[in-house]
PDB file of C-alpha atoms and ligand atoms in Angstrom:
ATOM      1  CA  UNK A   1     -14.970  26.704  21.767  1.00 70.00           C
ATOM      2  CA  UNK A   2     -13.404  27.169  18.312  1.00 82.00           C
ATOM      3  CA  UNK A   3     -16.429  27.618  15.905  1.00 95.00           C
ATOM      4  CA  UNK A   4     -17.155  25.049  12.743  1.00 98.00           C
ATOM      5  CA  UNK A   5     -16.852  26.017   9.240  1.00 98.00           C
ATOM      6  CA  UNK A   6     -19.657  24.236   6.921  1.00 98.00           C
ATOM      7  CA  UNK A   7     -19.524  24.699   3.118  1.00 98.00           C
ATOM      8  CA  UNK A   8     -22.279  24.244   0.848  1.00 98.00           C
ATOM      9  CA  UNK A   9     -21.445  22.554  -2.417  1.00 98.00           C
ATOM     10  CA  UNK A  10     -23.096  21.783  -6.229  1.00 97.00           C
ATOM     11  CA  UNK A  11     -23.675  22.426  -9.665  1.00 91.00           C
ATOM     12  CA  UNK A  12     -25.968  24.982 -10.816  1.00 88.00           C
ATOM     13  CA  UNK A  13     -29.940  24.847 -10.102  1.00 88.00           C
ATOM     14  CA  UNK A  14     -28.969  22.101  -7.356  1.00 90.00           C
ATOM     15  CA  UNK A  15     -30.208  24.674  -4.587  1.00 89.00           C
ATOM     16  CA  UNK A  16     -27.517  25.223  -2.421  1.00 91.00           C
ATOM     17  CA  UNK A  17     -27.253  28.837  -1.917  1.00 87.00           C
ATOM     18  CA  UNK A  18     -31.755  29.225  -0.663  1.00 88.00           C
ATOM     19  CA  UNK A  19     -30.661  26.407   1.675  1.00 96.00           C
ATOM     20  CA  UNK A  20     -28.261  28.847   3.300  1.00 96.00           C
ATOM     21  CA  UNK A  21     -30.885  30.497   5.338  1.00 96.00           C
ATOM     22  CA  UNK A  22     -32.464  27.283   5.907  1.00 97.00           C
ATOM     23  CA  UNK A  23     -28.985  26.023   7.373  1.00 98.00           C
ATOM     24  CA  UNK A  24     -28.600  29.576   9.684  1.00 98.00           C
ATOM     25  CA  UNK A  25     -31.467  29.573  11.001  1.00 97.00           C
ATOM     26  CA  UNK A  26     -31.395  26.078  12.043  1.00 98.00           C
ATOM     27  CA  UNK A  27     -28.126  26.648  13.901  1.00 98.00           C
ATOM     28  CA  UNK A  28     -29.410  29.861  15.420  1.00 98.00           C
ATOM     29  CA  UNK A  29     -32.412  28.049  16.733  1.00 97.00           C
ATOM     30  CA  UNK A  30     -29.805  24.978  18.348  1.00 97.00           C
ATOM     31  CA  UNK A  31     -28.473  28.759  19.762  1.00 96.00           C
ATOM     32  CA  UNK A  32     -25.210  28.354  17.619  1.00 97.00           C
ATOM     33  CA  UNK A  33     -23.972  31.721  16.835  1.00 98.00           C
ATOM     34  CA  UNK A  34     -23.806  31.828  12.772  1.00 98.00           C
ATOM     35  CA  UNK A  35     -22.215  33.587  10.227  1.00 98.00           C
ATOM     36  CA  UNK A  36     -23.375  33.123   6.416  1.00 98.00           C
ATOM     37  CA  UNK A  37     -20.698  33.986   3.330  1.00 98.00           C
ATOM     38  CA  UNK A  38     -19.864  32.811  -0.420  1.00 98.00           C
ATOM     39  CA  UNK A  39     -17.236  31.992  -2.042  1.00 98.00           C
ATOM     40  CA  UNK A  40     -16.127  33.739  -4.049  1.00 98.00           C
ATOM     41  CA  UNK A  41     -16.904  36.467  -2.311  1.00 98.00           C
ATOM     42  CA  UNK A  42     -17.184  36.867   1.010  1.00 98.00           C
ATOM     43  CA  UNK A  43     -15.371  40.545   1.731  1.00 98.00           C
ATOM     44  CA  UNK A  44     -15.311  43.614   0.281  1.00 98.00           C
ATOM     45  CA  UNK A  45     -12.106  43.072  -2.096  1.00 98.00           C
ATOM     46  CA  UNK A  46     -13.522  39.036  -2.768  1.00 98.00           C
ATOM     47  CA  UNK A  47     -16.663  40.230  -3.858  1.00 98.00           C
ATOM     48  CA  UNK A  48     -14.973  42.657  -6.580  1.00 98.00           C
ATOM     49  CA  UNK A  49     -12.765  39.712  -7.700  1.00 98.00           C
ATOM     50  CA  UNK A  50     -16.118  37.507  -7.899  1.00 98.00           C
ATOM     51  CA  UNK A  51     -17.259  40.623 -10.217  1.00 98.00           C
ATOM     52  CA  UNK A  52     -14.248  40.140 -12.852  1.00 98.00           C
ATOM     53  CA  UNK A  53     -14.781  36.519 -12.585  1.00 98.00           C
ATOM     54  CA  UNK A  54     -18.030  36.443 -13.516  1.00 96.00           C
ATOM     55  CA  UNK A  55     -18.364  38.975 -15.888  1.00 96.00           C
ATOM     56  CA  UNK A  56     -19.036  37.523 -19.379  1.00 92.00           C
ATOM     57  CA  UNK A  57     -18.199  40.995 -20.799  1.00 94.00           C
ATOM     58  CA  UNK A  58     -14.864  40.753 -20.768  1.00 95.00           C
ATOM     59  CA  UNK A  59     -12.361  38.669 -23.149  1.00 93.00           C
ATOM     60  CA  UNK A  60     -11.952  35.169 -22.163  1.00 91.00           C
ATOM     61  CA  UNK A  61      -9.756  34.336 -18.875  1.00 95.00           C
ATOM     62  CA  UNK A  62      -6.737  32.057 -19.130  1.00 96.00           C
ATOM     63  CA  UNK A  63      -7.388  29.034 -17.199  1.00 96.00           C
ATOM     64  CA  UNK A  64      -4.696  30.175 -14.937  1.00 97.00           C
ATOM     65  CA  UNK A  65      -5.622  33.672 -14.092  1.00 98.00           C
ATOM     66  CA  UNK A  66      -9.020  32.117 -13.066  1.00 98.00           C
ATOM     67  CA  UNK A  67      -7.796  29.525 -10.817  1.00 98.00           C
ATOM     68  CA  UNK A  68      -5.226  32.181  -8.846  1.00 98.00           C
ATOM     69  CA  UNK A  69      -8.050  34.686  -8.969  1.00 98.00           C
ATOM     70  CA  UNK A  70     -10.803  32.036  -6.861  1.00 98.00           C
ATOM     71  CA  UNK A  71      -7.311  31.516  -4.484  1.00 98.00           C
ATOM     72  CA  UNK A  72      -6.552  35.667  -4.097  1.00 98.00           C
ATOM     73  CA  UNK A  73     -10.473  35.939  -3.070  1.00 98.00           C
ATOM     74  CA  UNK A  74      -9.994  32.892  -0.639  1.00 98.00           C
ATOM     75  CA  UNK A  75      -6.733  34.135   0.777  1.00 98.00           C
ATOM     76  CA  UNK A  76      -8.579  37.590   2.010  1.00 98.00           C
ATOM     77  CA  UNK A  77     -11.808  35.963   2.886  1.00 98.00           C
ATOM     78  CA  UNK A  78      -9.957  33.170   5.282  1.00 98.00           C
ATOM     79  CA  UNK A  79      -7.705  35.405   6.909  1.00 98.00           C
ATOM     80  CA  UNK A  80     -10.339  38.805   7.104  1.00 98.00           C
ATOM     81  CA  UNK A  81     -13.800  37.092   7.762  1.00 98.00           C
ATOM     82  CA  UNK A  82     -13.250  32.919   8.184  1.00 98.00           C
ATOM     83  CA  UNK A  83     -10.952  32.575  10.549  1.00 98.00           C
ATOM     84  CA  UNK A  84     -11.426  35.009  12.919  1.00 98.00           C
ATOM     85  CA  UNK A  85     -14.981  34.458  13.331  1.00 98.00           C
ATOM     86  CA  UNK A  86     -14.007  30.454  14.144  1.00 98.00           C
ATOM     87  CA  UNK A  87     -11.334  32.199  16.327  1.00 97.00           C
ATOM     88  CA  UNK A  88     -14.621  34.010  18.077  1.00 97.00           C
ATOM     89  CA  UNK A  89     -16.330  30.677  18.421  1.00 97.00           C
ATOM     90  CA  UNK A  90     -18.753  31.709  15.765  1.00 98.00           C
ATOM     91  CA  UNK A  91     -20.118  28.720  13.033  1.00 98.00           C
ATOM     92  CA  UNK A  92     -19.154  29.462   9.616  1.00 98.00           C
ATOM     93  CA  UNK A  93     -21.803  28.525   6.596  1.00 98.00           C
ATOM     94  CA  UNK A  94     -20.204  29.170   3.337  1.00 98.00           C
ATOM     95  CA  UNK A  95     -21.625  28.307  -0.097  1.00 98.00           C
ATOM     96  CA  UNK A  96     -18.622  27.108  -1.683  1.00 98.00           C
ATOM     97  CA  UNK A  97     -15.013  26.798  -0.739  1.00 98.00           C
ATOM     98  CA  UNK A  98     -12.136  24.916  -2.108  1.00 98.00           C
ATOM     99  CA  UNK A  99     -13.826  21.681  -3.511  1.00 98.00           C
ATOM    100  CA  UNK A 100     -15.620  24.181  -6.212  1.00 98.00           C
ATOM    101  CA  UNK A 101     -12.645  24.544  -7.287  1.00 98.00           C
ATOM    102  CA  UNK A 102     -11.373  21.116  -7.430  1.00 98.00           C
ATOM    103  CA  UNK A 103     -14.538  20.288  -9.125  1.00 98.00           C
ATOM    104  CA  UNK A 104     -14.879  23.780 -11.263  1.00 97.00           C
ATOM    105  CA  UNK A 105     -11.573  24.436 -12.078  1.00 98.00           C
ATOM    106  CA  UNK A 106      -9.729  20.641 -11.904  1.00 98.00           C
ATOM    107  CA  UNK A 107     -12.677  18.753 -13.507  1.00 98.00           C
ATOM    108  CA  UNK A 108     -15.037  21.155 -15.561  1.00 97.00           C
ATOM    109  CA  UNK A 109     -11.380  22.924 -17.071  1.00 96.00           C
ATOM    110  CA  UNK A 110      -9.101  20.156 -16.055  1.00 96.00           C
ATOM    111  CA  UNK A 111      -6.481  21.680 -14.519  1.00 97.00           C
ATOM    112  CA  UNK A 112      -4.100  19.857 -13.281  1.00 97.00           C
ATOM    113  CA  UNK A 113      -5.011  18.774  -9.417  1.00 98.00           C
ATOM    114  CA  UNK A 114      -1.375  19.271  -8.209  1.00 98.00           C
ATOM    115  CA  UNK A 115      -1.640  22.636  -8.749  1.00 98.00           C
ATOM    116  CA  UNK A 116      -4.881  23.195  -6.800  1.00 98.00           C
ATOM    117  CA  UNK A 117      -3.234  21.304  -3.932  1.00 98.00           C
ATOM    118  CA  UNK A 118      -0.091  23.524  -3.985  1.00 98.00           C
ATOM    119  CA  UNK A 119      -2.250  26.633  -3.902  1.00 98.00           C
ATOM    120  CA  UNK A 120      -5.051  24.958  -1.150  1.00 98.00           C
ATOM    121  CA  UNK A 121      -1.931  24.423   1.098  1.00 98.00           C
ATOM    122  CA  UNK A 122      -0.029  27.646   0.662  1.00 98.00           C
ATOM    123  CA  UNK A 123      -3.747  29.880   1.273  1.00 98.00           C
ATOM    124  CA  UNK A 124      -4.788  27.594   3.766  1.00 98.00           C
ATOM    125  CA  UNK A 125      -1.812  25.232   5.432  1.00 98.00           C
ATOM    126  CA  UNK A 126      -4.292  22.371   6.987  1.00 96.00           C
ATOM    127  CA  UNK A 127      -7.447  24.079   7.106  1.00 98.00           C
ATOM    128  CA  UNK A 128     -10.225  22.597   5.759  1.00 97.00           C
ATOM    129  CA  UNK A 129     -13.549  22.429   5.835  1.00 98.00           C
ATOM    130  CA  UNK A 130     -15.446  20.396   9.035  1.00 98.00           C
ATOM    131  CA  UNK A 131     -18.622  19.346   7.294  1.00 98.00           C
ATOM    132  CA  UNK A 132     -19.881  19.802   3.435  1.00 98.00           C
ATOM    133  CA  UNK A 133     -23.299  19.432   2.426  1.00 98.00           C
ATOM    134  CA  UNK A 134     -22.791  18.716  -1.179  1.00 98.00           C
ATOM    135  CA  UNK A 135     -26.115  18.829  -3.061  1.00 98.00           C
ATOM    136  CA  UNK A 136     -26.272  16.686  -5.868  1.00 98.00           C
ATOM    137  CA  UNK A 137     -28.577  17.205  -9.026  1.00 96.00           C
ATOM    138  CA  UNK A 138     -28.398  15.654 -12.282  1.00 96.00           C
ATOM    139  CA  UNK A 139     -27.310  17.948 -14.574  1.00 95.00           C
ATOM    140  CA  UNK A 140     -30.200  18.733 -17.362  1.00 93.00           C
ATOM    141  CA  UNK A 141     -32.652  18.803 -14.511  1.00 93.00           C
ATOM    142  CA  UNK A 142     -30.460  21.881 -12.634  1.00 93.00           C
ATOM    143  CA  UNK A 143     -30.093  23.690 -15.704  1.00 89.00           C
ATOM    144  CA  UNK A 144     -34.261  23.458 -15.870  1.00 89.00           C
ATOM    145  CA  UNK A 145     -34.288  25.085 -12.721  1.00 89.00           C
ATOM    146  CA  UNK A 146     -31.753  27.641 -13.770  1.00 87.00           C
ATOM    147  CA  UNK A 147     -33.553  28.821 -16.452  1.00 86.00           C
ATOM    148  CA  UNK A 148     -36.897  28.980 -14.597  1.00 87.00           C
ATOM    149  CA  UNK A 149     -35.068  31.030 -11.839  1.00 83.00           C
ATOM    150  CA  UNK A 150     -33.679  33.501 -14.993  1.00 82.00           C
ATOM    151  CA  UNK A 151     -37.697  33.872 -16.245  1.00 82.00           C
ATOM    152  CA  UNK A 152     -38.708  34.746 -13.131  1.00 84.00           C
ATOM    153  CA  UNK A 153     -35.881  37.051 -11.769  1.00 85.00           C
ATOM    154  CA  UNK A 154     -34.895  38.426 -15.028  1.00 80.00           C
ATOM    155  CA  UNK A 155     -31.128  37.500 -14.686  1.00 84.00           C
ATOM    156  CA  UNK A 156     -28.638  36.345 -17.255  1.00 85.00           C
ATOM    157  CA  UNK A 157     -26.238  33.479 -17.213  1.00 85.00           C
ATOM    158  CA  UNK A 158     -23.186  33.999 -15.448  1.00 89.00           C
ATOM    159  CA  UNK A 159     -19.795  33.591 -17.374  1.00 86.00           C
ATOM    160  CA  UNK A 160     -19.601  29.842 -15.823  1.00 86.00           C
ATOM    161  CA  UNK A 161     -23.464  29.350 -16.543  1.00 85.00           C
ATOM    162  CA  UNK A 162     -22.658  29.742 -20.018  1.00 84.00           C
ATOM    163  CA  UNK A 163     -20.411  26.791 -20.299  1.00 87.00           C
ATOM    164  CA  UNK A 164     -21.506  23.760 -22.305  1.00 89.00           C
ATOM    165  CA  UNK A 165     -23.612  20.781 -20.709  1.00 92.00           C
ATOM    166  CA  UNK A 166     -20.270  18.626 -20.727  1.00 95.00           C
ATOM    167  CA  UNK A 167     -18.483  21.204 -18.407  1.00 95.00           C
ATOM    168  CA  UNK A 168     -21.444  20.674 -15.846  1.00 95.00           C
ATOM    169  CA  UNK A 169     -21.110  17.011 -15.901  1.00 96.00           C
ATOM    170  CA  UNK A 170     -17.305  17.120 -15.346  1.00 97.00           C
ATOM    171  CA  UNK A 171     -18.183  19.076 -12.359  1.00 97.00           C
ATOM    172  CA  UNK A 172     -20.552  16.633 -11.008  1.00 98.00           C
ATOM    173  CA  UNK A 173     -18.527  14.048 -11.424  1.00 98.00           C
ATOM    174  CA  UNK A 174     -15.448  15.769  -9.903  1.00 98.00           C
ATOM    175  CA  UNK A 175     -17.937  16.761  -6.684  1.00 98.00           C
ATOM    176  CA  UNK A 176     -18.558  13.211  -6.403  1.00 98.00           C
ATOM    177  CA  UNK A 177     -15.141  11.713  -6.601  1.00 98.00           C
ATOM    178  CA  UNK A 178     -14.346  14.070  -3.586  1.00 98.00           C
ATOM    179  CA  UNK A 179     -17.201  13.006  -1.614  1.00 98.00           C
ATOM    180  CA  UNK A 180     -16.457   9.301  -2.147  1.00 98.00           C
ATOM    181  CA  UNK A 181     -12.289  10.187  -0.754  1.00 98.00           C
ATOM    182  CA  UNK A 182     -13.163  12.055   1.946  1.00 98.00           C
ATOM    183  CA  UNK A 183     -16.543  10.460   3.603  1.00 98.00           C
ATOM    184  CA  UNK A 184     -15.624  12.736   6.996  1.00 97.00           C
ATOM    185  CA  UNK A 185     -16.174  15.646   5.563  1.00 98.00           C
ATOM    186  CA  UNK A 186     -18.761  15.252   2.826  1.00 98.00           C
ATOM    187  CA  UNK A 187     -22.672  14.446   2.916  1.00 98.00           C
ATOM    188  CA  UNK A 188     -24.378  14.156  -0.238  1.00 98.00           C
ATOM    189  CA  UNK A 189     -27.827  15.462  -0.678  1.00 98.00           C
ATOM    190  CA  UNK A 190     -30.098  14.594  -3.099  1.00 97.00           C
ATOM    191  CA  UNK A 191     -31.360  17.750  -4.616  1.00 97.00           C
ATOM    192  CA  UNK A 192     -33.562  16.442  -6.743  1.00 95.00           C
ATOM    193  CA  UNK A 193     -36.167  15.685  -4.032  1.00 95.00           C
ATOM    194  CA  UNK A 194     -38.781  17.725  -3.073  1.00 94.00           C
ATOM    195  CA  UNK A 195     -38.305  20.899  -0.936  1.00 94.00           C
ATOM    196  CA  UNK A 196     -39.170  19.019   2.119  1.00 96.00           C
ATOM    197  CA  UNK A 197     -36.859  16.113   1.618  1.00 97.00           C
ATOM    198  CA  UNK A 198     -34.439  17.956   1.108  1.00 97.00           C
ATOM    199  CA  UNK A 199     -34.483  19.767   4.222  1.00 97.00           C
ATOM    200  CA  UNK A 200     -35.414  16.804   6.377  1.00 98.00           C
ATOM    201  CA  UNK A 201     -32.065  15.647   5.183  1.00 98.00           C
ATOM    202  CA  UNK A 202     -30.157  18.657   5.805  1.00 98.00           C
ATOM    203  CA  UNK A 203     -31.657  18.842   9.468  1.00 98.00           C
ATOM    204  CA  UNK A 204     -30.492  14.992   9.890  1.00 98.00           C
ATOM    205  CA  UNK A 205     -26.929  15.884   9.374  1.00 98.00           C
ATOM    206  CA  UNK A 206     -27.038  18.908  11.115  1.00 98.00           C
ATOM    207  CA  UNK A 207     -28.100  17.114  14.145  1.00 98.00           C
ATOM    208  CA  UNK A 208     -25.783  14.528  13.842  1.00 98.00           C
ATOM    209  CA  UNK A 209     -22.538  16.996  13.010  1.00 98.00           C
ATOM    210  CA  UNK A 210     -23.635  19.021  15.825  1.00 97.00           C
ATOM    211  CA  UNK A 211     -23.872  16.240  18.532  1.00 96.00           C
ATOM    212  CA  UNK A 212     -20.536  14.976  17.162  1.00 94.00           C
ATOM    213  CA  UNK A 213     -18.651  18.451  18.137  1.00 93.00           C
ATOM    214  CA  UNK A 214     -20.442  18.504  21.685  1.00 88.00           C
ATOM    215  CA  UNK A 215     -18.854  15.484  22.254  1.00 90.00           C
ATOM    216  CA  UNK A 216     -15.869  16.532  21.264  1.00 86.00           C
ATOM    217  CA  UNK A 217     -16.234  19.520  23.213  1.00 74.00           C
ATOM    218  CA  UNK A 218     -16.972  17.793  26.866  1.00 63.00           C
TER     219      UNK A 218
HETATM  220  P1  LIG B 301     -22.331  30.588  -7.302  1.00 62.30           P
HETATM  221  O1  LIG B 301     -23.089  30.195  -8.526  1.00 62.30           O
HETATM  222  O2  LIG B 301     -22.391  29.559  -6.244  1.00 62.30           O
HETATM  223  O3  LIG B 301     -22.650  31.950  -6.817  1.00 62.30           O
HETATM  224  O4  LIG B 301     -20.763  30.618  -7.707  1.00 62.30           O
HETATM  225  C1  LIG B 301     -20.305  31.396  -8.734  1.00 62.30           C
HETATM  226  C2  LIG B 301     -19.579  30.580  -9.757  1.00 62.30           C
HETATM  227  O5  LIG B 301     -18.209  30.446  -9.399  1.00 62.30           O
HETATM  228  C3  LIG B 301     -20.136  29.172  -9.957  1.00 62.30           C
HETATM  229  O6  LIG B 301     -20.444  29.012 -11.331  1.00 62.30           O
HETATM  230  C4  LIG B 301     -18.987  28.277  -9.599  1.00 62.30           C
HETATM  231  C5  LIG B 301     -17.769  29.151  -9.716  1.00 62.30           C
HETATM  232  N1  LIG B 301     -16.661  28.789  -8.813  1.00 62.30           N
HETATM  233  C6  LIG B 301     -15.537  28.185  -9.346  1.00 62.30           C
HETATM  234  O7  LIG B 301     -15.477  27.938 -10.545  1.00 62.30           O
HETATM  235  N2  LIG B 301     -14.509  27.863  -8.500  1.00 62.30           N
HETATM  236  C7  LIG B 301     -14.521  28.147  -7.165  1.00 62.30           C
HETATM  237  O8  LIG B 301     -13.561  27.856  -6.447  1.00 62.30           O
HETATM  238  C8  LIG B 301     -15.711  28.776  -6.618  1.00 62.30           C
HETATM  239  C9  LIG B 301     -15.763  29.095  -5.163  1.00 62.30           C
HETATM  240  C10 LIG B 301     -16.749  29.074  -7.479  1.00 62.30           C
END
């Protein structure tokens, strides 16, 4: 069976990316073979192009640059790692994919949306993703987190992190348009639950997604 690819999506502090191993491990123990990756990121060559995109020590980006830069890195992660594990039959869990940039790069820097969909379909024809957890947090509240997580790890803001509070609530909003066009594809999570609610929820649309592509399997 041709595997599923699930992306994890949300603004900063929402929690996505320490619900990855949550997500894996829940697969693994329905014995679905997993694979975990990041966007950008994702391969050797991604993850140095997520280096330069992050890096708040260089001069400013053009808006441009930064939006073909999140496509190069998704053009060699689909065709190196994505696809062929799907090919394999493996289940894909990425945090992030395209709709972070829809939401990052159309909303939060308003680029025009065209553009992103003439890029989405030249790197990736029809593919899309088959489910997308998109955790939703009001803003102020995930930036608390953030800067808890900085105290306690020691870590810096990012070169997106360091974007005003208006940027962040672009974002959101963009997520959420997308999840209100394409109900299919998107669940929202509220992220501003507790630990445990959160993952109950997770689990509950796990189970459903999973039931719905053994059924389409038989
Ligand atoms: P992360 O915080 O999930 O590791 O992602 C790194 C940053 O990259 C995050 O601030 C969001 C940003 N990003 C975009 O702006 N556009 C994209 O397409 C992706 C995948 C990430």
């Amino acid at each position: 069976m041709q595997g599923r690819f699930i992306t994890l999506e949300g603004g900063e502090g929402a929690g996505k990316t320490s619900s990855v191993a949550f997500i894996v491990d829940y697969l693994r123990s329905q014995s679905i073979d997993t694979l975990a990756t990041r966007e950008p990121g994702g391969t050797e060559v991604s993850e140095a192009i997520r280096a330069v995109l992050l890096d708040k020590s260089l001069p400013s980006m053009h808006a441009d640059t930064e939006l073909l830069l999140m496509f190069a890195a998704r053009q060699e992660h689909l065709v190196r790692k994505i696809l062929p594990a799907l090919a394999a039959g493996q289940w894909v869990v990425c945090d992030r994919f395209t709709d972070a940039t829809y939401a990052y790069q159309g909303y939060g820097r308003a680029q025009a949306l065209e553009r992103i969909q003439q890029l989405e379909a030249w790197v990736q024809g029809t593919f899309h993703p088959h489910l997308t957890l998109l955790f939703d947090i009001d803003v102020e509240l995930g930036f608390q987190r953030v800067r808890t997580r900085y105290a306690a790890q020691q870590t810096q803001a990012d070169r997106f992190e360091q974007e005003h509070i208006s940027f962040f609530e672009r974002v959101r909003r963009g997520y959420l348009v997308r999840a209100a066009h394409y109900p299919d594809q998107f669940r929202v999570v509220d992220a501003s639950q507790s630990l445990e609610r959160v993952q109950h929820d997770i689990k509950q649309y796990l189970m459903e997604f999973i039931q719905q592509a053994k059924a389409q399997h038989v």
